Amino acid sequence: MDDLTPALTRAEWTETLIAAAGVFVGIVVTMILAFGIVRIVHRITRSSESPLDDRLADSLRGPFVFLVGVWVIATGAATLSYAGDQQEWIRRVALGFSVLTVAIGIRRAVIEVLNWQAMRPDAMNGKLHPGSLPLIRRGLTILIFAVAFLIMLDTFGIAISPLLAGLGIGGLAVALALQP
């Protein structure tokens, strides 16, 4: 049973505690920074007539905090000397989470812009019908997360060129098959 649990030396435990303290401080600073940025953005956008900038700021706060938190944790884990061969894996996982977080932020911002556009009084002037909003939301969500998924595959070292080529040939075959 003792062979299953790797023993850390006293120096490695000290290094781990220092890294954990750094991560904790980094997360606290991130939260303070997020609160301060939101207050500054709201103060700046208070003078505008449109509620869009406030809604965008609110929708991007969560992904921003998570993104900074991911990199604080990744940096803390990267400082550990005994994680030597795992450094590349830590970086790739942090990049994967970053891509996913950016995709979520982009989706939130796009959805907020769509909702704002649909709720404007002059929106029915042939620009965007509120009834088409769910379809547009789903399509953009699928597109954003499909691109993020491909970027994440590339980040983890999986070649996406054959996948894209296969999808292109498959799309061409479906398009030709559906011709009248």
N, CA and C of each residue as an Amber inpcrd file, in Angstrom:
protein
   540
   0.8300000  -1.1940000   0.0000000   0.0000000   0.0000000   0.0000000
   0.8640000   1.2440000   0.0000000   2.0380000   1.1660000   0.6500000
   2.9130000   2.3200000   0.6930000   3.5270000   2.6200000  -0.6620000
   3.6040000   1.6230000  -1.5460000   4.1780000   1.8400000  -2.8690000
   3.2690000   2.6820000  -3.7530000   1.9840000   2.7500000  -3.4390000
   1.0350000   3.4820000  -4.2670000   1.0550000   4.9780000  -4.0040000
   1.4580000   5.3940000  -2.8310000   1.4830000   6.8180000  -2.5070000
   2.9070000   7.3290000  -2.5910000   3.1790000   8.2160000  -3.5470000
   4.5400000   8.7350000  -3.6540000   4.8500000   9.6600000  -2.4710000
   5.9940000   9.4490000  -1.9050000   6.3870000  10.2600000  -0.7520000
   7.1230000  11.5000000  -1.2360000   6.7280000  12.6360000  -0.6950000
   7.3990000  13.8890000  -1.0070000   8.4130000  14.1880000   0.0780000
   9.5030000  14.7610000  -0.3150000  10.5000000  15.1620000   0.6750000
  10.0130000  16.4310000   1.3820000  10.7140000  16.7990000   2.4100000
  10.3450000  18.0060000   3.1570000  10.4380000  19.2480000   2.2660000
  11.4590000  19.3080000   1.4240000  11.6180000  20.4470000   0.5170000
  10.4770000  20.4910000  -0.5080000  10.0500000  19.3160000  -0.9930000
   8.9490000  19.2830000  -1.9580000   7.6280000  19.6980000  -1.3080000
   7.4180000  19.3190000  -0.0360000   6.2150000  19.7730000   0.6680000
   6.2400000  21.2830000   0.8600000   7.3880000  21.8200000   1.1840000
   7.5250000  23.2650000   1.3380000   7.2410000  23.9640000   0.0090000
   7.7980000  23.4120000  -1.0560000   7.5720000  23.9670000  -2.3890000
   6.0860000  23.9030000  -2.7570000   5.4250000  22.8110000  -2.4090000
   3.9960000  22.6570000  -2.6870000   3.1740000  23.6720000  -1.9080000
   3.4980000  23.8790000  -0.6490000   2.7710000  24.8510000   0.1660000
   2.9830000  26.2740000  -0.3510000   4.1960000  26.5760000  -0.7870000
   4.4640000  27.9080000  -1.3500000   3.6690000  28.0950000  -2.6390000
   3.6270000  27.0650000  -3.4890000   2.8540000  27.1440000  -4.7400000
   1.3650000  27.2970000  -4.4390000   0.8620000  26.5490000  -3.4430000
  -0.5520000  26.6570000  -3.0760000  -0.8690000  28.0480000  -2.5290000
   0.0400000  28.6010000  -1.7320000  -0.1700000  29.9600000  -1.2220000
  -0.1630000  30.9620000  -2.3700000   0.7220000  30.7670000  -3.3290000
   0.7450000  31.6480000  -4.4980000  -0.5360000  31.5610000  -5.3020000
  -1.0570000  30.3530000  -5.4570000  -2.3260000  30.1710000  -6.1730000
  -3.4610000  30.8530000  -5.4160000  -3.4830000  30.6930000  -4.0940000
  -4.5300000  31.3180000  -3.2870000  -4.4770000  32.8410000  -3.4110000
  -3.2820000  33.3970000  -3.2970000  -3.1210000  34.8500000  -3.4330000
  -3.5230000  35.2960000  -4.8360000  -3.1430000  34.5230000  -5.8320000
  -3.5090000  34.8510000  -7.2130000  -5.0100000  34.8470000  -7.4390000
  -5.7040000  33.8900000  -6.8480000  -7.1610000  33.8340000  -6.9920000
  -7.8200000  35.0000000  -6.2740000  -7.3270000  35.3560000  -5.0840000
  -7.8740000  36.5090000  -4.3630000  -7.6490000  37.7950000  -5.1610000
  -6.4400000  37.9560000  -5.7160000  -6.1550000  39.1350000  -6.5340000
  -7.0430000  39.1480000  -7.7730000  -7.2940000  37.9910000  -8.3570000
  -8.1740000  37.8980000  -9.5270000  -9.5820000  38.3580000  -9.1830000
 -10.0900000  37.9230000  -8.0530000 -11.4370000  38.3350000  -7.6350000
 -11.5000000  39.8510000  -7.3860000 -10.4870000  40.3830000  -6.7440000
 -10.4470000  41.8300000  -6.5030000 -10.3510000  42.5750000  -7.8210000
  -9.5220000  42.0750000  -8.7260000  -9.3790000  42.6820000 -10.0430000
 -10.6950000  42.6400000 -10.8120000 -11.3910000  41.5070000 -10.7520000
 -12.6740000  41.3970000 -11.4500000 -13.6890000  42.3830000 -10.8970000
 -13.7460000  42.5110000  -9.5800000 -14.6720000  43.4550000  -8.9630000
 -14.3090000  44.8830000  -9.3520000 -13.0180000  45.1970000  -9.3410000
 -12.5840000  46.5460000  -9.7040000 -12.8410000  46.8630000 -11.1650000
 -12.5930000  45.8950000 -12.0390000 -12.8320000  46.1240000 -13.4680000
 -14.3130000  46.3480000 -13.7360000 -15.1590000  45.5720000 -13.0930000
 -16.6040000  45.7440000 -13.2860000 -17.0390000  47.1310000 -12.8360000
 -16.5410000  47.5880000 -11.7020000 -16.9000000  48.9260000 -11.2260000
 -16.4110000  50.0020000 -12.1800000 -15.2010000  49.8420000 -12.6910000
 -14.6600000  50.8320000 -13.6230000 -15.4530000  50.8270000 -14.9220000
 -15.7500000  49.6440000 -15.4360000 -16.5120000  49.5530000 -16.6840000
 -17.9090000  50.1420000 -16.5030000 -18.5580000  49.8380000 -15.3810000
 -19.8890000  50.4100000 -15.1340000 -19.8330000  51.9300000 -14.9830000
 -18.7900000  52.4330000 -14.3840000 -18.6530000  53.8770000 -14.2510000
 -18.4580000  54.5280000 -15.6200000 -17.6750000  53.8820000 -16.4800000
 -17.4350000  54.4230000 -17.8190000 -18.7000000  54.3240000 -18.6730000
 -19.3870000  53.1950000 -18.5810000 -20.5450000  52.9760000 -19.4460000
 -21.8200000  53.6110000 -18.9220000 -21.7950000  54.1640000 -17.7290000
 -22.9880000  54.7950000 -17.1650000 -23.4560000  55.9610000 -18.0210000
 -22.5180000  56.6200000 -18.6800000 -22.8710000  57.7910000 -19.4730000
 -23.4890000  57.4340000 -20.8280000 -23.4020000  56.1820000 -21.2390000
 -23.9690000  55.8170000 -22.5440000 -25.4670000  55.5710000 -22.4140000
 -26.1580000  55.7590000 -23.5180000 -27.6090000  55.5690000 -23.5320000
 -27.9920000  54.1060000 -23.6980000 -27.1580000  53.3430000 -24.3410000
 -27.4600000  51.9480000 -24.6410000 -27.1030000  51.0450000 -23.4620000
 -27.9560000  50.0750000 -23.1410000 -27.6140000  49.1260000 -22.0780000
 -26.6960000  48.0040000 -22.5620000 -26.3380000  48.0120000 -23.8480000
 -25.5420000  46.9160000 -24.3970000 -24.1760000  46.8040000 -23.7390000
 -23.5090000  47.9200000 -23.5160000 -22.1710000  47.8450000 -22.9330000
 -22.2040000  47.3010000 -21.5070000 -23.2290000  47.6490000 -20.7340000
 -23.3620000  47.0840000 -19.3870000 -23.6050000  45.5830000 -19.4530000
 -24.4670000  45.1730000 -20.3690000 -24.7800000  43.7460000 -20.5030000
 -23.5670000  42.9600000 -20.9710000 -22.7810000  43.5380000 -21.8840000
 -21.5640000  42.8530000 -22.3400000 -20.5570000  42.7260000 -21.2070000
 -20.3900000  43.7880000 -20.4350000 -19.4550000  43.7440000 -19.3110000
 -19.8750000  42.6850000 -18.3000000 -21.1700000  42.6130000 -18.0000000
 -21.6550000  41.6050000 -17.0570000 -21.4750000  40.1910000 -17.5960000
 -21.6800000  40.0160000 -18.9060000 -21.5910000  38.6720000 -19.4670000
 -20.1460000  38.1880000 -19.5870000 -19.1840000  39.0900000 -19.6430000
 -17.7910000  38.6850000 -19.8150000 -17.0130000  38.6080000 -18.5090000
 -17.6180000  39.0410000 -17.4160000 -16.9040000  39.0240000 -16.1390000
 -16.5660000  37.6040000 -15.6920000 -17.5180000  36.6950000 -15.7580000
 -17.2840000  35.3110000 -15.3290000 -16.1900000  34.6140000 -16.1260000
 -16.2660000  34.6480000 -17.4610000 -15.1770000  34.0280000 -18.2240000
 -13.8090000  34.6670000 -17.9780000 -13.7890000  35.9790000 -17.7650000
 -12.5140000  36.6480000 -17.4850000 -11.9110000  36.1330000 -16.1780000
 -12.7350000  36.0610000 -15.1360000 -12.2550000  35.5910000 -13.8370000
 -11.7810000  34.1490000 -13.9520000 -12.5380000  33.3140000 -14.6540000
 -12.1530000  31.9100000 -14.7980000 -10.8540000  31.7770000 -15.5850000
 -10.7050000  32.5650000 -16.6530000  -9.4890000  32.5060000 -17.4750000
  -8.2580000  32.8850000 -16.6640000  -8.3470000  33.9600000 -15.9190000
  -7.2080000  34.3630000 -15.0890000  -6.9500000  33.3160000 -14.0040000
  -8.0180000  32.7670000 -13.4280000  -7.8590000  31.7210000 -12.4210000
  -7.1780000  30.4740000 -12.9670000  -7.5180000  30.0800000 -14.1790000
  -6.8770000  28.9160000 -14.8110000  -5.3790000  29.1420000 -14.9410000
  -5.0110000  30.3490000 -15.3890000  -3.5880000  30.6020000 -15.5770000
  -2.8510000  30.8030000 -14.2590000  -3.5470000  31.2680000 -13.2260000
  -2.9210000  31.3540000 -11.8970000  -2.6180000  29.9450000 -11.3970000
  -3.5770000  29.0360000 -11.5360000  -3.3710000  27.6540000 -11.0980000
  -2.2940000  26.9740000 -11.9420000  -2.3300000  27.1920000 -13.2580000
  -1.3200000  26.5760000 -14.1230000   0.0800000  27.0940000 -13.8020000
   0.1820000  28.3790000 -13.5180000   1.4850000  28.9360000 -13.1660000
   1.9630000  28.3800000 -11.8340000   1.0410000  28.2520000 -10.8820000
   1.4130000  27.6590000  -9.5970000   1.8660000  26.2160000  -9.7510000
   1.1770000  25.4470000 -10.5990000   1.5680000  24.0560000 -10.8210000
   2.8810000  23.9730000 -11.5870000   3.1320000  24.9400000 -12.4480000
   4.3710000  24.9250000 -13.2400000   5.5940000  25.2630000 -12.4030000
   5.4080000  25.8740000 -11.2410000   6.5550000  26.2220000 -10.3950000
   7.0750000  25.0250000  -9.6080000   6.3240000  23.9490000  -9.5860000
   6.7460000  22.7750000  -8.8310000   7.8590000  22.0500000  -9.5870000
   8.9930000  21.9050000  -8.9350000  10.1410000  21.2850000  -9.6060000
   9.9230000  19.7940000  -9.8250000   9.1690000  19.1310000  -8.9690000
   8.9790000  17.6910000  -9.1080000   7.8970000  17.3300000 -10.1370000
   7.2980000  18.3300000 -10.7740000   6.3310000  18.0670000 -11.8470000
   7.0110000  18.2130000 -13.2050000   8.3040000  17.9720000 -13.2600000
   9.1240000  18.2250000 -14.4340000   8.5710000  17.7190000 -15.7520000
   8.2820000  16.4220000 -15.8490000   7.8220000  15.8860000 -17.1220000
   6.3440000  16.1790000 -17.3750000   5.6540000  16.7090000 -16.4140000
   4.2330000  17.0370000 -16.5690000   4.0060000  18.4960000 -16.9800000
   5.0700000  19.2640000 -17.1130000   4.9440000  20.6910000 -17.4220000
   4.2000000  20.9290000 -18.7420000   4.5370000  20.1570000 -19.7650000
   3.8860000  20.3210000 -21.0600000   2.3990000  19.9640000 -20.9630000
   2.0880000  18.9170000 -20.2090000   0.6910000  18.5180000 -20.0200000
  -0.0860000  19.6140000 -19.2870000   0.5130000  20.2120000 -18.2710000
  -0.1380000  21.3010000 -17.5270000  -0.4140000  22.4810000 -18.4560000
   0.5680000  22.8270000 -19.3010000   0.3970000  23.9370000 -20.2370000
  -0.7170000  23.6360000 -21.2440000  -0.7620000  22.4330000 -21.7450000
  -1.7970000  22.0790000 -22.7290000  -3.1970000  22.0840000 -22.1140000
  -3.3080000  21.5900000 -20.8950000  -4.6150000  21.6080000 -20.2240000
  -5.0460000  23.0520000 -19.9710000  -4.1160000  23.8930000 -19.5450000
  -4.4460000  25.3090000 -19.3240000  -4.8560000  25.9750000 -20.6310000
  -4.1640000  25.6590000 -21.7220000  -4.5510000  26.2060000 -23.0290000
  -5.9200000  25.7040000 -23.4560000  -6.1930000  24.4190000 -23.2040000
  -7.5110000  23.8710000 -23.5390000  -8.6260000  24.5780000 -22.7790000
  -8.4280000  24.7600000 -21.4660000  -9.4170000  25.4980000 -20.6760000
  -9.5390000  26.9430000 -21.1420000  -8.4160000  27.5260000 -21.5580000
  -8.4480000  28.9070000 -22.0490000  -9.2660000  29.0160000 -23.3290000
  -9.0610000  28.0840000 -24.2390000  -9.8360000  28.0940000 -25.4880000
 -11.3220000  27.9300000 -25.1840000 -11.6580000  27.0120000 -24.2950000
 -13.0600000  26.8070000 -23.9310000 -13.6450000  28.0540000 -23.2650000
 -12.8810000  28.6970000 -22.3960000 -13.3430000  29.8950000 -21.7100000
 -13.5440000  31.0490000 -22.6840000 -12.6170000  31.2130000 -23.6220000
 -12.7630000  32.2720000 -24.6260000 -13.9900000  31.9950000 -25.4970000
 -14.2140000  30.7330000 -25.8470000 -15.4030000  30.3810000 -26.6370000
 -16.6820000  30.7100000 -25.8680000 -16.7000000  30.4220000 -24.5840000
 -17.8760000  30.7520000 -23.7720000 -18.0690000  32.2630000 -23.7130000
 -16.9670000  33.0140000 -23.5600000 -17.0660000  34.4720000 -23.5450000
 -17.5670000  35.0270000 -24.8690000 -17.0560000  34.4940000 -25.9790000
 -17.5180000  34.9490000 -27.2910000 -18.9910000  34.6270000 -27.4700000
 -19.3950000  33.4320000 -27.0720000 -20.8100000  33.0590000 -27.1980000
 -21.6910000  33.9840000 -26.3590000 -21.2800000  34.2430000 -25.1350000
 -22.0750000  35.1310000 -24.2810000 -22.2020000  36.5260000 -24.8900000
 -21.0970000  37.0430000 -25.4130000 -21.1280000  38.3810000 -26.0140000
 -22.0180000  38.4020000 -27.2520000 -21.9130000  37.3900000 -28.0990000
 -22.7300000  37.3350000 -29.3120000 -24.2080000  37.2190000 -28.9530000
 -24.5350000  36.4090000 -27.9620000 -25.9360000  36.2420000 -27.5380000
 -26.4690000  37.5560000 -26.9760000 -25.6560000  38.2620000 -26.2040000
 -26.0950000  39.5490000 -25.6630000 -26.3630000  40.5530000 -26.7790000
 -25.4860000  40.5890000 -27.7760000 -25.7030000  41.4960000 -28.9030000
 -26.9650000  41.1160000 -29.6580000 -27.1880000  39.8260000 -29.8770000
 -28.4110000  39.3780000 -30.5580000 -29.6630000  39.7430000 -29.7660000
 -29.6370000  39.4920000 -28.4610000 -30.7920000  39.8340000 -27.6230000
 -31.0500000  41.3390000 -27.6320000 -29.9980000  42.1190000 -27.5390000
 -30.1410000  43.5710000 -27.5580000 -30.7190000  44.0260000 -28.8920000
 -30.2230000  43.4560000 -29.9760000 -30.7180000  43.8310000 -31.3020000
 -32.1920000  43.4500000 -31.4620000 -32.5780000  42.3020000 -30.9460000
 -33.9650000  41.8470000 -31.0930000 -34.9260000  42.6550000 -30.2250000
 -34.4610000  43.1750000 -29.1030000 -35.3370000  43.8950000 -28.1810000
 -35.4090000  45.3940000 -28.4620000 -34.6410000  45.8680000 -29.4040000
 -34.7030000  47.2950000 -29.7470000 -36.0640000  47.5980000 -30.3600000
 -36.5890000  48.7870000 -30.1170000 -37.9080000  49.1340000 -30.6560000
 -37.9710000  49.1020000 -32.1800000 -36.8680000  49.4410000 -32.8290000
 -36.8860000  49.4510000 -34.2910000 -36.3750000  48.1390000 -34.8910000
 -36.2900000  47.0760000 -34.0730000 -35.7590000  45.8050000 -34.5550000
 -36.6790000  45.1410000 -35.5730000 -37.9520000  45.4280000 -35.5190000
 -38.8890000  44.8090000 -36.4510000 -38.8520000  45.4830000 -37.8220000
 -37.9580000  46.3960000 -38.0100000 -37.8580000  47.1310000 -39.2590000
 -37.0830000  46.3210000 -40.3080000 -37.3130000  45.0210000 -40.3450000
 -36.6770000  44.1700000 -41.3300000 -35.2610000  43.7520000 -40.9950000
 -34.7930000  44.0360000 -39.8050000 -33.4090000  43.7200000 -39.4630000
 -33.2780000  42.3580000 -38.7930000 -34.0100000  42.1430000 -37.7210000
 -33.9160000  40.8850000 -36.9990000 -35.2640000  40.6040000 -36.3430000
 -35.8660000  39.5300000 -36.7560000 -37.1560000  39.1500000 -36.1870000
 -36.9100000  38.3640000 -34.9040000 -37.5750000  38.7420000 -33.8040000
 -37.3420000  38.0400000 -32.5360000 -37.6730000  36.5450000 -32.5940000
 -38.5590000  36.1490000 -33.5070000 -38.8970000  34.7330000 -33.6220000
 -37.7720000  33.8910000 -34.1830000 -36.8520000  34.5050000 -34.9050000
 -35.7290000  33.7610000 -35.4760000 -34.5490000  33.6780000 -34.5220000
 -34.6640000  34.3150000 -33.3760000 -33.5560000  34.3700000 -32.4230000
 -33.1000000  32.9960000 -31.9270000 -34.0010000  32.0720000 -31.5440000
 -33.5150000  30.7620000 -31.0620000 -32.7040000  30.0000000 -32.1070000
 -33.1270000  30.0570000 -33.3560000 -32.3890000  29.3620000 -34.4100000
 -31.0130000  29.9870000 -34.6180000 -30.9520000  31.3010000 -34.6220000
 -29.6670000  31.9860000 -34.7900000 -28.7530000  31.6920000 -33.6070000
 -29.3060000  31.6980000 -32.3870000 -28.5150000  31.3930000 -31.1950000
 -27.9120000  29.9940000 -31.2730000 -28.7570000  29.0040000 -31.6350000
 -28.2590000  27.6290000 -31.7230000 -27.1740000  27.4980000 -32.7800000
 -27.4120000  28.0870000 -33.9340000 -26.4320000  27.9940000 -35.0140000
 -25.1000000  28.6160000 -34.6420000 -25.1430000  29.8020000 -34.0410000
 -23.8990000  30.4590000 -33.6370000 -23.2040000  29.7090000 -32.5010000
 -23.9920000  29.1440000 -31.5860000 -23.4100000  28.3640000 -30.4910000
 -22.6880000  27.1430000 -31.0440000 -23.3290000  26.4450000 -31.9680000
 -22.6970000  25.2660000 -32.5680000 -21.4320000  25.6650000 -33.3160000
 -21.4930000  26.7470000 -34.0630000 -20.3280000  27.2020000 -34.8260000
 -19.1750000  27.5840000 -33.8960000 -19.4630000  28.3530000 -32.8620000
 -18.4200000  28.8100000 -31.9390000 -17.7720000  27.6250000 -31.2230000
 -18.5890000  26.6940000 -30.7240000 -18.0180000  25.5600000 -29.9980000
 -17.3590000  24.5500000 -30.9250000 -17.7890000  24.4510000 -32.1810000
 -17.1120000  23.5680000 -33.1360000 -15.7120000  24.0980000 -33.4290000
 -15.5930000  25.4020000 -33.6320000 -14.2680000  25.9940000 -33.8620000
 -13.4060000  25.8250000 -32.6070000 -13.9770000  26.0530000 -31.4280000
 -13.2200000  25.8840000 -30.1810000 -12.7730000  24.4340000 -30.0130000
 -13.6370000  23.4830000 -30.3670000 -13.2880000  22.0650000 -30.2620000
 -12.1150000  21.7360000 -31.1830000 -12.1340000  22.2620000 -32.3980000
 -11.0270000  22.0150000 -33.3280000  -9.7280000  22.6310000 -32.8130000
  -9.8170000  23.8230000 -32.2490000  -8.6210000  24.4600000 -31.6920000
  -8.1050000  23.6630000 -30.4950000  -9.0160000  23.1490000 -29.6690000
  -8.5920000  22.3420000 -28.5250000  -7.9290000  21.0470000 -28.9820000
  -8.4750000  20.4100000 -30.0210000  -7.8330000  19.2010000 -30.5400000
  -6.4150000  19.5040000 -31.0130000  -6.2580000  20.6290000 -31.6930000
  -4.9350000  21.0290000 -32.1580000  -4.0130000  21.3300000 -30.9800000
  -4.5390000  21.9180000 -29.9260000  -3.7510000  22.2240000 -28.7350000
  -3.2350000  20.9490000 -28.0770000  -4.0520000  19.9050000 -28.0750000
  -3.6430000  18.6460000 -27.4570000  -2.8060000  17.7760000 -28.3800000
  -2.4550000  18.3090000 -29.5540000  -1.5550000  17.5900000 -30.4410000
  -2.2310000  16.6560000 -31.4190000  -3.5300000  16.7280000 -31.5520000
  -4.2550000  15.8830000 -32.5030000  -4.3470000  16.6510000 -33.8170000
  -3.9210000  16.0120000 -34.8970000  -3.9160000  16.6590000 -36.2030000
  -5.3530000  16.8620000 -36.6830000  -5.6970000  18.1070000 -36.9600000
  -7.0660000  18.3860000 -37.4000000  -7.1720000  18.5200000 -38.9080000
  -6.0500000  18.5600000 -39.6110000  -6.0960000  18.6910000 -41.0700000
  -6.8380000  17.5330000 -41.7320000  -6.5700000  16.2710000 -41.3690000
  -7.3400000  15.1820000 -41.9780000  -8.8330000  15.2580000 -41.6500000
  -9.1450000  15.7090000 -40.4460000 -10.5440000  15.8540000 -40.0520000
 -11.2310000  16.9270000 -40.8900000 -10.5570000  18.0500000 -41.0760000
 -11.1350000  19.1120000 -41.8990000 -11.2650000  18.6850000 -43.3590000
 -10.2770000  17.9650000 -43.8580000 -10.3500000  17.4800000 -45.2400000
 -11.5000000  16.4850000 -45.3920000 -11.6410000  15.6040000 -44.4190000
 -12.7360000  14.6290000 -44.4700000 -14.0940000  15.2960000 -44.3960000
 -14.2070000  16.3110000 -43.5490000 -15.4730000  17.0360000 -43.4620000
 -15.7650000  17.7820000 -44.7510000 -14.7200000  18.3120000 -45.3730000
 -14.9110000  19.0140000 -46.6440000 -15.3790000  18.0760000 -47.7390000
 -14.7610000  16.9080000 -47.8280000 -15.1630000  15.9320000 -48.8420000
 -16.5560000  15.3950000 -48.5240000 -16.8310000  15.1480000 -47.2490000
 -18.1700000  14.6830000 -46.8560000 -19.2320000  15.7220000 -47.1540000
 -18.9280000  16.9810000 -46.8910000 -19.8790000  18.0460000 -47.2070000
 -20.1410000  18.1600000 -48.7040000 -19.0890000  17.9750000 -49.4860000
 -19.2490000  18.0180000 -50.9410000 -20.1110000  16.8420000 -51.4120000
 -19.8840000  15.6680000 -50.8400000 -20.6890000  14.5020000 -51.2260000
 -22.1600000  14.7000000 -50.8570000 -22.4280000  15.2490000 -49.6810000
 -23.8160000  15.5000000 -49.2780000 -24.4440000  16.5490000 -50.1830000
 -23.7010000  17.6050000 -50.5080000 -24.2310000  18.6570000 -51.3790000
 -24.5540000  18.1010000 -52.7560000 -23.6960000  17.2570000 -53.2930000
 -23.9780000  16.6610000 -54.6060000 -25.1410000  15.6840000 -54.5530000
 -25.2570000  14.9640000 -53.4420000 -26.3530000  13.9980000 -53.3140000
 -27.7060000  14.6950000 -53.1710000 -27.7230000  15.8710000 -52.6130000
 -28.9850000  16.5740000 -52.3920000 -29.4240000  17.4330000 -53.5750000
 -28.6380000  17.4320000 -54.6290000 -29.0360000  18.2130000 -55.8060000
 -30.2820000  17.6000000 -56.4390000 -31.1740000  18.4600000 -56.9850000
 -32.3770000  17.9270000 -57.6230000 -32.0560000  17.2570000 -58.9570000
